[in-house]
Amino acid sequence: MDMFNSDFDYKREFIDRWNDGVKRARGWMVVLGVLLILAGGFAALAPLGLYEFIQTAAGIALIVYAVMQIVSYMGTPEFFRSPALAVMGVLNALLGIMLLALPAYLTAFLFIVTGVERLTFARRMRYFQLPHTGMGTATGIINLIVGIVFLLMPMVSSLVLGYLMAAYLVVGGVTVLIEAAAMRPIDA
């Protein structure tokens, strides 16, 4: 990792990298937007079945992965063992159990973390005076609101979760398409 260089123009480097990849990124964003809209449409047709399938598959996958991590930890010679592997195994097992037992709370946590990340990224882009950060701010606020609603009303949210996932996928797909249409090289 390079040390900070006060003479280097980091803003120019970001702009150059952005401009070099904007067409490729726009193409992939259109593909992703269409796929998200299609997935949202299918989720709306069978919301509870889709949610139960995803919940069960992800929970089981996390638990199996956790067992594999713990077995790997135990099978590694003592000199090369990393306690982080055992800790990650236990945490993944707990996450898998939480996903199976308390999906609304875990989903609330994920919405809140995603909202904070999107707000932070939009703020960072505004700091560098880059245009069109409003959509990132809006999606961050929406994620925070939905996360808080999930925390306050877990029973209702678990019933509505299938439709909410479908709507979120569609809105996310439309948002990605809008962002792809708005992507332009930065003139600076």
CSV table of C-alpha atoms in Angstrom, one decimal:
chain,number,residue,atom,x,y,z
A,1,MET,CA,0.0,0.0,0.0
A,2,ASP,CA,1.3,3.4,-0.9
A,3,MET,CA,1.7,6.1,1.6
A,4,PHE,CA,-0.4,9.3,1.3
A,5,ASN,CA,1.1,11.7,-1.1
A,6,SER,CA,-0.1,15.3,-0.7
A,7,ASP,CA,1.2,16.2,-4.2
A,8,PHE,CA,-0.8,13.5,-5.9
A,9,ASP,CA,-4.2,14.4,-7.4
A,10,TYR,CA,-6.5,11.7,-6.0
A,11,LYS,CA,-9.6,13.3,-7.4
A,12,ARG,CA,-8.1,13.3,-10.9
A,13,GLU,CA,-7.2,9.6,-10.5
A,14,PHE,CA,-10.8,8.8,-9.5
A,15,ILE,CA,-12.2,10.8,-12.4
A,16,ASP,CA,-9.8,9.1,-14.9
A,17,ARG,CA,-10.7,5.6,-13.6
A,18,TRP,CA,-14.4,6.5,-13.7
A,19,ASN,CA,-14.2,7.7,-17.3
A,20,ASP,CA,-12.2,4.7,-18.4
A,21,GLY,CA,-14.9,2.2,-17.2
A,22,VAL,CA,-18.1,4.2,-17.5
A,23,LYS,CA,-19.4,2.5,-20.7
A,24,ARG,CA,-18.6,-1.0,-19.4
A,25,ALA,CA,-20.2,-0.3,-16.1
A,26,ARG,CA,-23.3,1.2,-17.8
A,27,GLY,CA,-23.8,-2.0,-19.8
A,28,TRP,CA,-23.4,-4.3,-16.7
A,29,MET,CA,-25.8,-2.0,-14.8
A,30,VAL,CA,-28.5,-2.4,-17.5
A,31,VAL,CA,-28.1,-6.2,-17.4
A,32,LEU,CA,-28.3,-6.2,-13.6
A,33,GLY,CA,-31.3,-3.9,-13.6
A,34,VAL,CA,-33.3,-6.1,-16.0
A,35,LEU,CA,-32.4,-9.2,-14.0
A,36,LEU,CA,-33.5,-7.5,-10.7
A,37,ILE,CA,-36.8,-6.5,-12.3
A,38,LEU,CA,-37.4,-10.1,-13.6
A,39,ALA,CA,-36.5,-11.6,-10.2
A,40,GLY,CA,-38.9,-9.1,-8.5
A,41,GLY,CA,-41.7,-10.1,-10.8
A,42,PHE,CA,-41.2,-13.8,-10.1
A,43,ALA,CA,-40.9,-13.1,-6.4
A,44,ALA,CA,-44.3,-11.3,-6.5
A,45,LEU,CA,-45.9,-14.4,-8.0
A,46,ALA,CA,-44.8,-16.6,-5.1
A,47,PRO,CA,-43.7,-14.3,-2.3
A,48,LEU,CA,-43.8,-16.7,0.7
A,49,GLY,CA,-42.4,-19.7,-1.1
A,50,LEU,CA,-39.5,-17.6,-2.4
A,51,TYR,CA,-38.7,-16.1,0.9
A,52,GLU,CA,-38.9,-19.5,2.7
A,53,PHE,CA,-36.7,-21.1,0.1
A,54,ILE,CA,-34.1,-18.3,0.3
A,55,GLN,CA,-34.2,-18.3,4.1
A,56,THR,CA,-33.8,-22.0,4.4
A,57,ALA,CA,-31.1,-22.3,1.8
A,58,ALA,CA,-29.0,-19.5,3.1
A,59,GLY,CA,-29.4,-20.7,6.7
A,60,ILE,CA,-28.4,-24.2,5.9
A,61,ALA,CA,-25.5,-23.0,3.7
A,62,LEU,CA,-24.2,-20.9,6.6
A,63,ILE,CA,-24.4,-23.7,9.1
A,64,VAL,CA,-22.7,-26.2,6.7
A,65,TYR,CA,-20.0,-23.6,6.0
A,66,ALA,CA,-19.5,-23.0,9.8
A,67,VAL,CA,-19.1,-26.7,10.4
A,68,MET,CA,-16.5,-26.9,7.6
A,69,GLN,CA,-14.6,-24.0,9.2
A,70,ILE,CA,-14.6,-25.6,12.6
A,71,VAL,CA,-13.5,-29.0,11.2
A,72,SER,CA,-10.8,-27.2,9.2
A,73,TYR,CA,-9.6,-25.4,12.4
A,74,MET,CA,-9.4,-28.7,14.3
A,75,GLY,CA,-7.6,-30.5,11.4
A,76,THR,CA,-5.0,-27.8,11.0
A,77,PRO,CA,-1.7,-28.4,12.8
A,78,GLU,CA,-1.5,-26.4,16.1
A,79,PHE,CA,1.3,-24.2,14.9
A,80,PHE,CA,-0.7,-23.0,11.9
A,81,ARG,CA,-4.1,-22.7,13.5
A,82,SER,CA,-5.8,-19.4,13.4
A,83,PRO,CA,-8.3,-18.8,16.2
A,84,ALA,CA,-10.1,-16.4,13.8
A,85,LEU,CA,-11.2,-19.5,11.7
A,86,ALA,CA,-12.9,-21.1,14.8
A,87,VAL,CA,-14.5,-17.7,15.7
A,88,MET,CA,-15.8,-17.3,12.2
A,89,GLY,CA,-17.2,-20.8,12.3
A,90,VAL,CA,-19.1,-20.1,15.4
A,91,LEU,CA,-20.3,-16.7,14.2
A,92,ASN,CA,-21.5,-18.2,10.8
A,93,ALA,CA,-23.3,-21.0,12.7
A,94,LEU,CA,-25.1,-18.4,14.9
A,95,LEU,CA,-25.9,-16.3,11.8
A,96,GLY,CA,-27.4,-19.4,10.1
A,97,ILE,CA,-29.5,-20.2,13.1
A,98,MET,CA,-30.6,-16.6,13.4
A,99,LEU,CA,-31.6,-16.6,9.7
A,100,LEU,CA,-33.7,-19.7,10.3
A,101,ALA,CA,-35.2,-18.6,13.6
A,102,LEU,CA,-35.4,-14.8,13.4
A,103,PRO,CA,-35.4,-13.7,9.7
A,104,ALA,CA,-37.1,-10.4,10.3
A,105,TYR,CA,-34.4,-9.1,12.8
A,106,LEU,CA,-31.6,-10.2,10.6
A,107,THR,CA,-33.2,-8.6,7.6
A,108,ALA,CA,-33.7,-5.4,9.6
A,109,PHE,CA,-30.0,-5.4,10.4
A,110,LEU,CA,-29.0,-5.9,6.8
A,111,PHE,CA,-31.3,-3.1,5.6
A,112,ILE,CA,-29.8,-0.7,8.2
A,113,VAL,CA,-26.2,-1.6,7.4
A,114,THR,CA,-26.9,-1.2,3.7
A,115,GLY,CA,-28.6,2.1,4.2
A,116,VAL,CA,-25.7,3.5,6.3
A,117,GLU,CA,-23.3,2.3,3.6
A,118,ARG,CA,-25.2,4.0,0.8
A,119,LEU,CA,-25.5,7.2,2.7
A,120,THR,CA,-21.8,7.2,3.6
A,121,PHE,CA,-20.9,6.6,-0.1
A,122,ALA,CA,-23.2,9.3,-1.3
A,123,ARG,CA,-21.7,11.7,1.2
A,124,ARG,CA,-18.2,10.9,0.2
A,125,MET,CA,-19.1,11.5,-3.5
A,126,ARG,CA,-20.7,14.9,-2.5
A,127,TYR,CA,-17.5,15.8,-0.6
A,128,PHE,CA,-15.5,15.4,-3.8
A,129,GLN,CA,-18.2,17.5,-5.6
A,130,LEU,CA,-19.2,14.8,-7.9
A,131,PRO,CA,-22.7,15.2,-9.4
A,132,HIS,CA,-25.8,13.1,-9.1
A,133,THR,CA,-25.5,11.7,-5.6
A,134,GLY,CA,-29.2,12.2,-4.8
A,135,MET,CA,-30.3,8.7,-5.8
A,136,GLY,CA,-27.7,7.1,-3.5
A,137,THR,CA,-28.9,9.2,-0.6
A,138,ALA,CA,-32.5,8.4,-1.3
A,139,THR,CA,-31.9,4.6,-1.4
A,140,GLY,CA,-29.9,4.9,1.8
A,141,ILE,CA,-32.7,6.6,3.6
A,142,ILE,CA,-35.3,4.1,2.3
A,143,ASN,CA,-33.1,1.3,3.5
A,144,LEU,CA,-32.8,2.8,7.0
A,145,ILE,CA,-36.6,3.4,7.2
A,146,VAL,CA,-37.4,-0.2,6.1
A,147,GLY,CA,-34.8,-1.6,8.6
A,148,ILE,CA,-36.4,0.4,11.5
A,149,VAL,CA,-39.9,-0.8,10.5
A,150,PHE,CA,-38.6,-4.4,10.5
A,151,LEU,CA,-37.2,-3.9,14.0
A,152,LEU,CA,-40.4,-2.4,15.4
A,153,MET,CA,-42.9,-4.9,13.7
A,154,PRO,CA,-41.2,-8.3,13.3
A,155,MET,CA,-44.4,-10.3,13.1
A,156,VAL,CA,-46.1,-8.2,10.5
A,157,SER,CA,-42.8,-7.8,8.6
A,158,SER,CA,-42.3,-11.5,8.3
A,159,LEU,CA,-45.8,-11.8,6.7
A,160,VAL,CA,-45.0,-9.0,4.3
A,161,LEU,CA,-41.4,-9.9,3.6
A,162,GLY,CA,-42.1,-11.8,0.4
A,163,TYR,CA,-43.9,-8.9,-1.2
A,164,LEU,CA,-41.4,-6.4,0.1
A,165,MET,CA,-38.5,-8.4,-1.4
A,166,ALA,CA,-40.3,-8.4,-4.7
A,167,ALA,CA,-41.0,-4.7,-4.6
A,168,TYR,CA,-37.4,-4.1,-3.4
A,169,LEU,CA,-36.0,-6.1,-6.3
A,170,VAL,CA,-38.2,-4.2,-8.8
A,171,VAL,CA,-37.4,-0.8,-7.3
A,172,GLY,CA,-33.7,-1.7,-7.1
A,173,GLY,CA,-33.8,-2.8,-10.8
A,174,VAL,CA,-35.5,0.4,-11.9
A,175,THR,CA,-33.0,2.4,-9.8
A,176,VAL,CA,-30.0,0.6,-11.4
A,177,LEU,CA,-31.5,1.3,-14.8
A,178,ILE,CA,-32.0,5.0,-13.9
A,179,GLU,CA,-28.4,5.2,-12.6
A,180,ALA,CA,-27.1,3.5,-15.8
A,181,ALA,CA,-29.0,6.0,-17.9
A,182,ALA,CA,-27.5,8.9,-15.8
A,183,MET,CA,-24.0,7.6,-15.9
A,184,ARG,CA,-21.8,10.0,-17.9
A,185,PRO,CA,-18.1,10.6,-18.1
A,186,ILE,CA,-17.0,13.3,-15.5
A,187,ASP,CA,-15.8,16.5,-17.1
A,188,ALA,CA,-13.4,18.2,-14.8
